[in-house]
Amino acid sequence: MASSSPAVAVAAVAAMPAIAPFPNHPGPKKETARITVLPDPPSKPPASVQIKKTQPLITMPDRNIATAPIKLAPTTAPVAVEEGIPMSLCWGVLGISAIILLIQIWNYVA
């Protein structure tokens, strides 16, 4: 028969012995670590910085030096990239990529 009073139920639960999950180990142990604190080193004044002469910066070369002539490629009429690729190939690549995407989603859900 169940008891009608909640105080009796709480007392019955409190009276039950606690069962350890592992019989060989009574429970967790308190572990502490000792950390030694080193004393602060004596403060020394910062060493003085000695400024020495640096090497001179690289200067730009004279513009009077003769340079090699630049030859440009002959200009031709540019060909549109879209005209070189057949439309059926574009649709085929799109279809294959859509199938691969669906397979990846299916594998993720499963």
C-alpha angles and dihedrals in degrees: 000000000000119000116245096211119081090209091061091050092051091048091050092052092047091051093056113100116246113248114220114224090226116035094206094054116063094199145296117320124222108247122196131182124211113221118190115219113220117221117251112266115246108270114247124195111254114265114258115253116235114212111213131184114275129212115272117261119259109265124218115259119253115272091221092079112111114245131202115265116258116231119202124210115251113265118245131179108278115241116222113242092220092062093057096056118071116234093231090060091052092051091046093053090047091051093048092049091049091052091049090050091052091049091051092049090047091052091048094051095042 
